[in-house]
Amino acid sequence: MSAVETVGPAAVPQLQAQVEQIIAEARKQGASACEVAVSVEQGLSTSVRRGEVETVEFNRDQGFGITLYVGQRKGSASTSASGEAAIRETVAAALAIAKHASEDDCAGLADAALMARELPQLDLYHAWAISPEQAIEQALRCEAAAFAADPRIKNADGTTLNSHQGCRVYGNSHGFVGGYASTRHSLSCVMIAEDGGQMQRDYWYDVNRQGELLADAADIGRRAAQRTVSRLGARPVPTCEVPVLFSAESATGLFGHFLAAISGGNLYRQSSFLEGALGQQLFPAWLKLDERPHIPRALGSAAFDGDGLATYAKSFVEGGELLSYVLGTYSGRKLGMPSTANAGGVHNLFVSHGDEDQQALLKRMGRGLLVTELMGHGLNLVTGDYSRGAGGYWVENGEIQFPVQEVTIAGNLRDMFGQIVAVGNDLELRSNIHTGSVLIERMTVAGS
């Protein structure tokens, strides 16, 4: 397996040839079936702090992972080495693991008839011709705008520009081979404000497949500064039960928890509070959650899943009712259900929303907590009990009154999903979960 010269679309044929070479070696060594993923990636990362360059890093990685089967026994191995010897040794290692593994009736490739046939072009690759010097200049301009935005911005915690490109090819012994090149570029700014003996930290960022479409560096810096300064004077609030409005970027986590609860792995292990919930009303009747995997240039788009099955648009929730779990081939077999072509996760989840922006939702809430930051991992997926540290703003009469810190918000996810009052039109587009701000009727806010 020779080194690949490019990471763009031109690398796909070479990586496909490598996949076929590895599959042939696995067959030669006695595997009854196998699947292989080969990738090559490279990236540029620059970070600055207080007007000084902290890091300039260039990375390039290449490698492959193989999962092979000997009957119903499975073994996996991976390597970053290249060359025929590395292929032989990695296949042999996976084979040795398989021979010592227990038999599993659900192990094996997806059915050959289900393999993706036609792969749509999703326009995921947009190389950014940015030099290290230009990347440094953008990061410095971003940070300078943040410092200039407000005299209470006293320090910086790092401004980072990343440009990443890569190519991945998956294939298996059914004859399926599919590959694509993709890019991801981002600019983030973290600032520190100080006033009256209190210090606060906050950030802003943007991410895009196309580097030229990132938000202006100075705008990102100013937004980071404004968010940081607005947290000065933060204090806890007395313990109470009030409505809670999750900002769009915080709300993505709520739906991420939902996807985890309906994912096959957690369901067949009986470690989800939504086990057996198919057909149940979990959300208000107006709410819909659907997957759209073929949107050109979207961050979560994919033509096929981790098993080689063609992805397709589908609803997980419609009319508030749970219509489908999130299943790959293995988890589907464990549950006695067909795969939903979601091995590896969900691609572009869309949450239905109304026509109110966050300001309108604050008015509707009246009195309560606007959450803009969540801390800790206080979720029990078995019971749905939810308890997270939070920061944000206290709201009275539909208006923000003061910033809040050192509080915990608590509830049960099943209750929280059922008590969603509205979803705003202020969509978060920097994630594969597209949602607006989410207003929940009532949660416990524990403070001083």
Short mmCIF file of C-alpha atoms in Angstrom, two decimals:
data_model
loop_
_atom_site.label_atom_id
_atom_site.label_comp_id
_atom_site.label_asym_id
_atom_site.label_seq_id
_atom_site.Cartn_x
_atom_site.Cartn_y
_atom_site.Cartn_z
CA MET A 1 0.00 0.00 0.00
CA SER A 2 1.92 3.01 -1.27
CA ALA A 3 1.56 6.53 0.08
CA VAL A 4 -1.25 8.54 -1.51
CA GLU A 5 -0.09 11.79 -3.09
CA THR A 6 -3.35 13.73 -2.84
CA VAL A 7 -6.25 13.92 -0.39
CA GLY A 8 -8.79 15.25 -2.89
CA PRO A 9 -11.19 13.41 -5.21
CA ALA A 10 -8.21 12.22 -7.28
CA ALA A 11 -7.23 10.01 -4.32
CA VAL A 12 -10.43 7.94 -4.51
CA PRO A 13 -9.30 5.51 -7.28
CA GLN A 14 -5.98 4.85 -5.54
CA LEU A 15 -7.71 4.21 -2.20
CA GLN A 16 -10.25 1.95 -3.92
CA ALA A 17 -7.37 -0.10 -5.32
CA GLN A 18 -5.93 -0.37 -1.80
CA VAL A 19 -9.27 -1.55 -0.42
CA GLU A 20 -9.44 -4.27 -3.06
CA GLN A 21 -5.85 -5.28 -2.30
CA ILE A 22 -6.62 -5.61 1.43
CA ILE A 23 -9.82 -7.59 0.79
CA ALA A 24 -7.89 -9.96 -1.50
CA GLU A 25 -5.28 -10.49 1.24
CA ALA A 26 -8.00 -11.21 3.81
CA ARG A 27 -9.55 -13.84 1.53
CA LYS A 28 -6.11 -15.33 0.88
CA GLN A 29 -5.53 -15.70 4.64
CA GLY A 30 -8.87 -17.44 5.16
CA ALA A 31 -11.45 -14.81 6.09
CA SER A 32 -14.98 -15.74 5.02
CA ALA A 33 -15.98 -12.05 4.75
CA CYS A 34 -14.42 -8.68 5.47
CA GLU A 35 -14.90 -4.92 5.32
CA VAL A 36 -12.22 -2.25 5.05
CA ALA A 37 -12.03 1.52 5.48
CA VAL A 38 -8.99 3.36 4.10
CA SER A 39 -8.42 7.06 4.63
CA VAL A 40 -5.90 9.81 4.00
CA GLU A 41 -6.19 13.18 5.71
CA GLN A 42 -4.25 16.39 6.02
CA GLY A 43 -4.81 19.64 7.79
CA LEU A 44 -3.43 23.03 8.77
CA SER A 45 -4.03 24.45 12.24
CA THR A 46 -2.86 27.85 13.47
CA SER A 47 -3.53 29.45 16.84
CA VAL A 48 -2.70 32.86 18.25
CA ARG A 49 -2.99 34.45 21.68
CA ARG A 50 -2.50 38.07 22.72
CA GLY A 51 -1.14 39.01 19.31
CA GLU A 52 1.46 36.24 19.28
CA VAL A 53 1.52 33.07 17.21
CA GLU A 54 1.25 30.05 19.51
CA THR A 55 1.16 27.15 17.07
CA VAL A 56 1.33 26.39 13.38
CA GLU A 57 0.75 22.70 12.75
CA PHE A 58 0.52 20.69 9.57
CA ASN A 59 -0.57 17.08 9.82
CA ARG A 60 -0.97 14.28 7.31
CA ASP A 61 -2.24 10.82 8.21
CA GLN A 62 -2.96 7.70 6.25
CA GLY A 63 -4.13 4.30 7.38
CA PHE A 64 -6.76 1.61 7.24
CA GLY A 65 -8.95 -0.48 9.49
CA ILE A 66 -10.25 -3.96 8.71
CA THR A 67 -13.00 -6.03 10.26
CA LEU A 68 -13.08 -9.62 9.10
CA TYR A 69 -15.18 -12.64 9.85
CA VAL A 70 -14.46 -16.33 10.18
CA GLY A 71 -17.97 -17.69 10.09
CA GLN A 72 -19.76 -15.88 12.92
CA ARG A 73 -16.54 -14.85 14.65
CA LYS A 74 -15.30 -11.28 14.23
CA GLY A 75 -11.89 -9.60 14.51
CA SER A 76 -10.74 -6.03 13.87
CA ALA A 77 -7.35 -4.37 13.48
CA SER A 78 -6.01 -1.08 12.16
CA THR A 79 -2.68 0.50 11.22
CA SER A 80 -1.18 3.77 10.06
CA ALA A 81 1.66 1.91 8.34
CA SER A 82 1.72 1.37 4.58
CA GLY A 83 3.10 -1.31 2.31
CA GLU A 84 2.33 -4.94 1.57
CA ALA A 85 3.95 -6.16 4.79
CA ALA A 86 1.69 -3.88 6.86
CA ILE A 87 -1.38 -5.24 5.05
CA ARG A 88 -0.34 -8.86 5.67
CA GLU A 89 0.42 -8.23 9.35
CA THR A 90 -2.78 -6.26 10.03
CA VAL A 91 -4.98 -8.85 8.32
CA ALA A 92 -3.20 -11.60 10.29
CA ALA A 93 -3.79 -9.70 13.54
CA ALA A 94 -7.52 -9.32 12.81
CA LEU A 95 -7.71 -12.99 11.86
CA ALA A 96 -6.05 -14.06 15.10
CA ILE A 97 -8.56 -12.00 17.08
CA ALA A 98 -11.49 -13.51 15.14
CA LYS A 99 -10.31 -17.05 15.81
CA HIS A 100 -10.35 -16.35 19.57
CA ALA A 101 -13.67 -14.47 19.55
CA SER A 102 -16.97 -16.01 20.54
CA GLU A 103 -19.51 -16.82 17.85
CA ASP A 104 -22.19 -14.17 17.38
CA ASP A 105 -25.31 -14.98 15.36
CA CYS A 106 -25.72 -11.31 14.45
CA ALA A 107 -22.14 -10.77 13.23
CA GLY A 108 -21.38 -10.33 9.56
CA LEU A 109 -21.76 -7.95 6.66
CA ALA A 110 -25.06 -6.43 5.64
CA ASP A 111 -26.92 -8.43 2.99
CA ALA A 112 -25.31 -8.11 -0.42
CA ALA A 113 -28.64 -7.11 -1.99
CA LEU A 114 -28.81 -4.05 0.27
CA MET A 115 -25.49 -2.54 -0.79
CA ALA A 116 -25.67 1.00 -2.19
CA ARG A 117 -25.85 0.99 -5.99
CA GLU A 118 -25.82 4.64 -7.05
CA LEU A 119 -23.93 7.17 -4.97
CA PRO A 120 -25.08 10.80 -5.33
CA GLN A 121 -22.42 13.49 -5.62
CA LEU A 122 -22.79 15.64 -2.52
CA ASP A 123 -20.15 18.33 -3.24
CA LEU A 124 -18.37 17.83 0.09
CA TYR A 125 -14.84 18.71 -1.05
CA HIS A 126 -13.74 22.35 -1.25
CA ALA A 127 -10.00 22.78 -0.81
CA TRP A 128 -9.06 26.14 0.68
CA ALA A 129 -5.91 27.65 -0.80
CA ILE A 130 -4.92 29.36 2.44
CA SER A 131 -1.24 29.64 3.39
CA PRO A 132 0.00 29.47 6.99
CA GLU A 133 0.72 33.21 6.77
CA GLN A 134 -2.83 33.95 5.64
CA ALA A 135 -4.26 31.71 8.35
CA ILE A 136 -2.22 33.52 10.99
CA GLU A 137 -3.37 36.88 9.62
CA GLN A 138 -7.03 35.86 9.84
CA ALA A 139 -6.65 34.57 13.40
CA LEU A 140 -4.83 37.76 14.48
CA ARG A 141 -7.52 39.93 12.87
CA CYS A 142 -10.21 37.95 14.66
CA GLU A 143 -8.54 38.36 18.05
CA ALA A 144 -7.75 42.04 17.47
CA ALA A 145 -11.42 42.74 16.71
CA ALA A 146 -12.37 41.01 19.96
CA PHE A 147 -9.95 43.13 22.02
CA ALA A 148 -11.14 46.31 20.29
CA ALA A 149 -14.81 45.54 20.89
CA ASP A 150 -14.87 46.36 24.61
CA PRO A 151 -12.30 47.63 27.16
CA ARG A 152 -13.42 44.94 29.61
CA ILE A 153 -11.91 42.27 27.35
CA LYS A 154 -8.64 41.81 29.23
CA ASN A 155 -7.24 38.52 27.99
CA ALA A 156 -7.50 35.86 25.32
CA ASP A 157 -7.70 32.10 25.61
CA GLY A 158 -6.79 31.30 22.03
CA THR A 159 -8.03 31.99 18.51
CA THR A 160 -7.68 29.03 16.18
CA LEU A 161 -8.11 28.53 12.44
CA ASN A 162 -8.34 24.95 11.18
CA SER A 163 -8.43 23.73 7.58
CA HIS A 164 -8.95 20.00 7.09
CA GLN A 165 -9.32 17.86 4.01
CA GLY A 166 -9.49 14.13 3.61
CA CYS A 167 -10.58 11.18 1.53
CA ARG A 168 -12.19 7.97 2.75
CA VAL A 169 -13.06 4.76 0.93
CA TYR A 170 -15.08 1.87 2.36
CA GLY A 171 -15.39 -1.53 0.73
CA ASN A 172 -16.37 -5.07 1.59
CA SER A 173 -16.19 -8.58 0.21
CA HIS A 174 -19.68 -8.28 -1.31
CA GLY A 175 -18.01 -6.16 -3.97
CA PHE A 176 -19.19 -2.78 -2.68
CA VAL A 177 -16.58 -0.01 -2.84
CA GLY A 178 -17.55 3.61 -2.22
CA GLY A 179 -15.50 6.68 -1.47
CA TYR A 180 -15.60 10.44 -1.21
CA ALA A 181 -13.39 13.41 -0.43
CA SER A 182 -14.48 16.08 2.05
CA THR A 183 -13.30 19.30 3.67
CA ARG A 184 -14.06 21.11 6.92
CA HIS A 185 -12.79 24.57 7.83
CA SER A 186 -13.32 26.50 11.05
CA LEU A 187 -12.35 29.66 12.95
CA SER A 188 -12.93 30.00 16.70
CA CYS A 189 -12.18 32.74 19.24
CA VAL A 190 -12.16 32.42 23.05
CA MET A 191 -11.89 35.61 25.12
CA ILE A 192 -11.76 36.59 28.81
CA ALA A 193 -13.45 39.66 30.27
CA GLU A 194 -12.84 41.22 33.68
CA ASP A 195 -14.79 43.80 35.65
CA GLY A 196 -15.37 44.47 39.33
CA GLY A 197 -13.13 41.60 40.37
CA GLN A 198 -15.05 39.04 38.31
CA MET A 199 -13.68 37.22 35.28
CA GLN A 200 -15.77 35.51 32.60
CA ARG A 201 -14.90 33.46 29.55
CA ASP A 202 -16.91 32.83 26.38
CA TYR A 203 -16.38 32.14 22.69
CA TRP A 204 -17.78 32.18 19.17
CA TYR A 205 -16.91 30.21 16.05
CA ASP A 206 -17.95 29.26 12.56
CA VAL A 207 -17.47 26.10 10.49
CA ASN A 208 -18.08 25.38 6.81
CA ARG A 209 -17.19 22.97 4.02
CA GLN A 210 -15.99 26.05 2.08
CA GLY A 211 -13.36 28.17 3.80
CA GLU A 212 -14.29 31.25 1.78
CA LEU A 213 -17.83 31.08 3.24
CA LEU A 214 -16.75 31.28 6.87
CA ALA A 215 -18.09 34.32 8.69
CA ASP A 216 -15.76 37.31 8.58
CA ALA A 217 -12.90 36.91 11.07
CA ALA A 218 -13.52 40.32 12.67
CA ASP A 219 -17.23 39.54 13.09
CA ILE A 220 -16.40 36.27 14.88
CA GLY A 221 -14.04 38.15 17.19
CA ARG A 222 -16.60 40.85 17.99
CA ARG A 223 -19.30 38.24 18.65
CA ALA A 224 -16.96 36.37 21.00
CA ALA A 225 -16.24 39.61 22.87
CA GLN A 226 -19.92 40.58 23.14
CA ARG A 227 -20.86 37.15 24.50
CA THR A 228 -18.00 37.27 27.02
CA VAL A 229 -18.77 40.76 28.29
CA SER A 230 -22.48 39.97 28.59
CA ARG A 231 -21.62 37.31 31.20
CA LEU A 232 -20.00 39.79 33.59
CA GLY A 233 -21.93 40.13 36.81
CA ALA A 234 -23.24 36.56 36.58
CA ARG A 235 -24.75 35.15 39.76
CA PRO A 236 -26.86 32.20 40.87
CA VAL A 237 -30.62 32.37 41.30
CA PRO A 238 -32.75 30.83 44.07
CA THR A 239 -33.99 27.30 43.44
CA CYS A 240 -37.24 27.38 41.49
CA GLU A 241 -39.38 25.64 38.87
CA VAL A 242 -39.61 27.80 35.75
CA PRO A 243 -39.69 27.55 31.95
CA VAL A 244 -36.28 27.07 30.35
CA LEU A 245 -35.28 28.29 26.89
CA PHE A 246 -32.29 26.47 25.41
CA SER A 247 -30.38 28.57 22.88
CA ALA A 248 -30.06 26.87 19.49
CA GLU A 249 -26.44 25.80 20.05
CA SER A 250 -27.40 24.29 23.44
CA ALA A 251 -30.55 22.66 22.07
CA THR A 252 -28.54 20.49 19.68
CA GLY A 253 -27.47 18.51 22.76
CA LEU A 254 -31.08 17.74 23.70
CA PHE A 255 -31.73 16.12 20.36
CA GLY A 256 -28.32 14.43 20.50
CA HIS A 257 -29.48 12.76 23.73
CA PHE A 258 -32.69 11.72 21.98
CA LEU A 259 -30.74 10.13 19.12
CA ALA A 260 -28.59 8.25 21.66
CA ALA A 261 -31.75 6.98 23.38
CA ILE A 262 -33.20 5.59 20.12
CA SER A 263 -29.91 4.18 18.81
CA GLY A 264 -29.77 0.43 18.35
CA GLY A 265 -26.68 -0.10 20.50
CA ASN A 266 -28.32 1.34 23.61
CA LEU A 267 -31.63 -0.36 22.86
CA TYR A 268 -30.36 -3.93 22.47
CA ARG A 269 -28.23 -3.48 25.59
CA GLN A 270 -31.43 -2.40 27.36
CA SER A 271 -29.73 0.78 28.53
CA SER A 272 -32.18 3.37 27.16
CA PHE A 273 -35.28 4.91 28.71
CA LEU A 274 -36.89 4.77 25.25
CA GLU A 275 -36.66 1.00 24.89
CA GLY A 276 -40.00 -0.18 23.47
CA ALA A 277 -41.13 3.37 22.68
CA LEU A 278 -41.84 2.85 18.97
CA GLY A 279 -45.27 4.23 18.14
CA GLN A 280 -45.47 6.28 21.33
CA GLN A 281 -46.21 10.00 21.46
CA LEU A 282 -42.98 11.53 22.83
CA PHE A 283 -43.20 15.10 21.54
CA PRO A 284 -46.01 17.62 20.88
CA ALA A 285 -48.10 16.73 17.84
CA TRP A 286 -46.65 19.59 15.77
CA LEU A 287 -43.05 18.40 16.09
CA LYS A 288 -41.20 16.44 13.41
CA LEU A 289 -37.63 15.10 13.35
CA ASP A 290 -36.34 13.97 9.99
CA GLU A 291 -33.03 12.98 8.43
CA ARG A 292 -31.89 14.46 5.11
CA PRO A 293 -28.55 12.84 4.22
CA HIS A 294 -28.14 14.10 0.66
CA ILE A 295 -27.99 17.88 1.10
CA PRO A 296 -25.04 19.20 -0.96
CA ARG A 297 -22.18 20.61 1.15
CA ALA A 298 -23.95 20.00 4.48
CA LEU A 299 -21.73 18.99 7.40
CA GLY A 300 -23.54 15.69 8.04
CA SER A 301 -24.21 14.55 4.48
CA ALA A 302 -23.25 11.03 3.37
CA ALA A 303 -24.16 8.84 0.41
CA PHE A 304 -23.75 5.55 2.32
CA ASP A 305 -23.51 4.45 5.93
CA GLY A 306 -20.80 2.54 7.76
CA ASP A 307 -22.12 -0.77 6.43
CA GLY A 308 -22.21 0.29 2.76
CA LEU A 309 -26.00 0.78 2.68
CA ALA A 310 -27.42 3.72 0.72
CA THR A 311 -28.58 6.50 3.04
CA TYR A 312 -32.07 7.87 2.48
CA ALA A 313 -34.37 10.58 3.80
CA LYS A 314 -36.65 9.44 6.62
CA SER A 315 -38.64 10.68 9.60
CA PHE A 316 -37.76 9.50 13.09
CA VAL A 317 -40.58 11.49 14.66
CA GLU A 318 -43.75 12.68 12.95
CA GLY A 319 -46.81 14.14 14.64
CA GLY A 320 -44.78 13.86 17.84
CA GLU A 321 -44.74 10.05 17.50
CA LEU A 322 -41.60 7.90 17.39
CA LEU A 323 -41.65 6.16 14.00
CA SER A 324 -38.17 4.67 13.76
CA TYR A 325 -35.10 3.76 15.76
CA VAL A 326 -31.56 4.54 14.57
CA LEU A 327 -30.18 1.19 13.40
CA GLY A 328 -27.15 -0.24 11.68
CA THR A 329 -26.98 -3.80 10.41
CA TYR A 330 -25.71 -5.34 13.64
CA SER A 331 -28.03 -3.51 16.04
CA GLY A 332 -30.95 -4.19 13.71
CA ARG A 333 -30.24 -7.92 13.80
CA LYS A 334 -29.97 -7.84 17.59
CA LEU A 335 -33.43 -6.24 17.72
CA GLY A 336 -34.94 -8.32 14.93
CA MET A 337 -35.44 -5.24 12.75
CA PRO A 338 -34.03 -4.04 9.40
CA SER A 339 -31.19 -1.52 9.30
CA THR A 340 -32.20 2.11 8.80
CA ALA A 341 -28.86 2.79 7.04
CA ASN A 342 -27.58 4.62 10.12
CA ALA A 343 -24.45 2.62 10.96
CA GLY A 344 -22.17 5.40 12.17
CA GLY A 345 -24.99 7.77 13.14
CA VAL A 346 -27.58 10.15 11.75
CA HIS A 347 -26.86 12.43 8.80
CA ASN A 348 -28.37 15.93 9.02
CA LEU A 349 -31.22 15.83 11.52
CA PHE A 350 -33.81 18.56 10.99
CA VAL A 351 -36.07 19.70 13.83
CA SER A 352 -39.32 21.34 12.73
CA HIS A 353 -39.74 24.92 13.93
CA GLY A 354 -42.17 27.80 14.03
CA ASP A 355 -41.71 31.38 12.80
CA GLU A 356 -40.68 32.95 16.13
CA ASP A 357 -37.10 34.03 16.74
CA GLN A 358 -35.35 33.77 20.11
CA GLN A 359 -36.56 37.23 21.16
CA ALA A 360 -40.16 36.19 20.53
CA LEU A 361 -39.65 33.00 22.54
CA LEU A 362 -38.30 35.06 25.44
CA LYS A 363 -41.50 37.12 25.31
CA ARG A 364 -43.56 33.95 25.30
CA MET A 365 -41.57 32.53 28.24
CA GLY A 366 -42.09 35.64 30.35
CA ARG A 367 -40.12 34.56 33.42
CA GLY A 368 -37.46 31.86 33.41
CA LEU A 369 -33.93 30.89 32.37
CA LEU A 370 -32.26 31.27 28.98
CA VAL A 371 -29.54 28.60 28.81
CA THR A 372 -26.54 29.35 26.62
CA GLU A 373 -23.97 27.02 28.20
CA LEU A 374 -24.11 23.49 29.59
CA MET A 375 -21.50 21.77 31.73
CA GLY A 376 -20.94 18.22 32.90
CA HIS A 377 -22.52 15.00 31.69
CA GLY A 378 -25.43 14.56 34.08
CA LEU A 379 -27.60 12.27 32.00
CA ASN A 380 -28.78 8.81 33.02
CA LEU A 381 -29.78 7.27 29.69
CA VAL A 382 -31.39 4.30 31.43
CA THR A 383 -33.93 6.45 33.29
CA GLY A 384 -33.85 9.67 31.24
CA ASP A 385 -32.97 11.70 34.35
CA TYR A 386 -31.22 14.89 33.27
CA SER A 387 -29.13 17.20 35.47
CA ARG A 388 -26.56 19.59 34.02
CA GLY A 389 -24.62 22.59 35.21
CA ALA A 390 -25.78 25.62 33.25
CA GLY A 391 -25.01 29.24 32.50
CA GLY A 392 -27.15 31.82 30.76
CA TYR A 393 -29.49 34.70 31.57
CA TRP A 394 -32.42 35.30 33.90
CA VAL A 395 -35.53 36.58 32.16
CA GLU A 396 -38.40 38.64 33.61
CA ASN A 397 -41.34 40.02 31.62
CA GLY A 398 -39.80 38.59 28.46
CA GLU A 399 -36.58 40.60 28.87
CA ILE A 400 -33.07 39.50 29.89
CA GLN A 401 -32.31 40.89 33.36
CA PHE A 402 -28.86 39.58 34.33
CA PRO A 403 -26.41 36.75 33.57
CA VAL A 404 -26.65 33.53 35.59
CA GLN A 405 -23.97 31.08 36.67
CA GLU A 406 -23.51 28.24 39.15
CA VAL A 407 -26.95 26.74 38.65
CA THR A 408 -28.10 23.24 37.80
CA ILE A 409 -31.07 22.49 35.59
CA ALA A 410 -32.85 19.20 36.14
CA GLY A 411 -35.73 17.18 34.74
CA ASN A 412 -36.48 13.95 32.94
CA LEU A 413 -35.91 13.83 29.19
CA ARG A 414 -39.21 12.10 28.50
CA ASP A 415 -41.01 14.91 30.35
CA MET A 416 -38.85 17.56 28.73
CA PHE A 417 -39.56 16.28 25.21
CA GLY A 418 -43.30 16.22 25.92
CA GLN A 419 -43.18 19.74 27.37
CA ILE A 420 -41.54 21.45 24.40
CA VAL A 421 -43.63 24.58 23.87
CA ALA A 422 -41.92 25.92 20.75
CA VAL A 423 -38.83 25.68 18.55
CA GLY A 424 -37.47 28.97 17.19
CA ASN A 425 -36.46 29.85 13.65
CA ASP A 426 -32.92 30.85 14.74
CA LEU A 427 -31.45 27.67 13.29
CA GLU A 428 -28.06 26.34 14.37
CA LEU A 429 -26.34 25.42 11.08
CA ARG A 430 -22.85 24.59 12.39
CA SER A 431 -23.91 21.10 13.45
CA ASN A 432 -25.42 18.02 11.82
CA ILE A 433 -28.44 18.68 14.08
CA HIS A 434 -30.39 21.66 12.71
CA THR A 435 -32.57 23.17 15.42
CA GLY A 436 -33.60 26.57 16.68
CA SER A 437 -33.93 27.63 20.32
CA VAL A 438 -36.15 25.24 22.30
CA LEU A 439 -38.61 26.43 24.95
CA ILE A 440 -39.52 23.85 27.60
CA GLU A 441 -42.53 24.46 29.79
CA ARG A 442 -40.99 23.67 33.17
CA MET A 443 -37.71 22.48 34.70
CA THR A 444 -36.10 22.66 38.11
CA VAL A 445 -33.39 25.33 38.35
CA ALA A 446 -31.26 24.72 41.43
CA GLY A 447 -29.15 27.66 42.55
CA SER A 448 -28.33 29.36 45.82
#
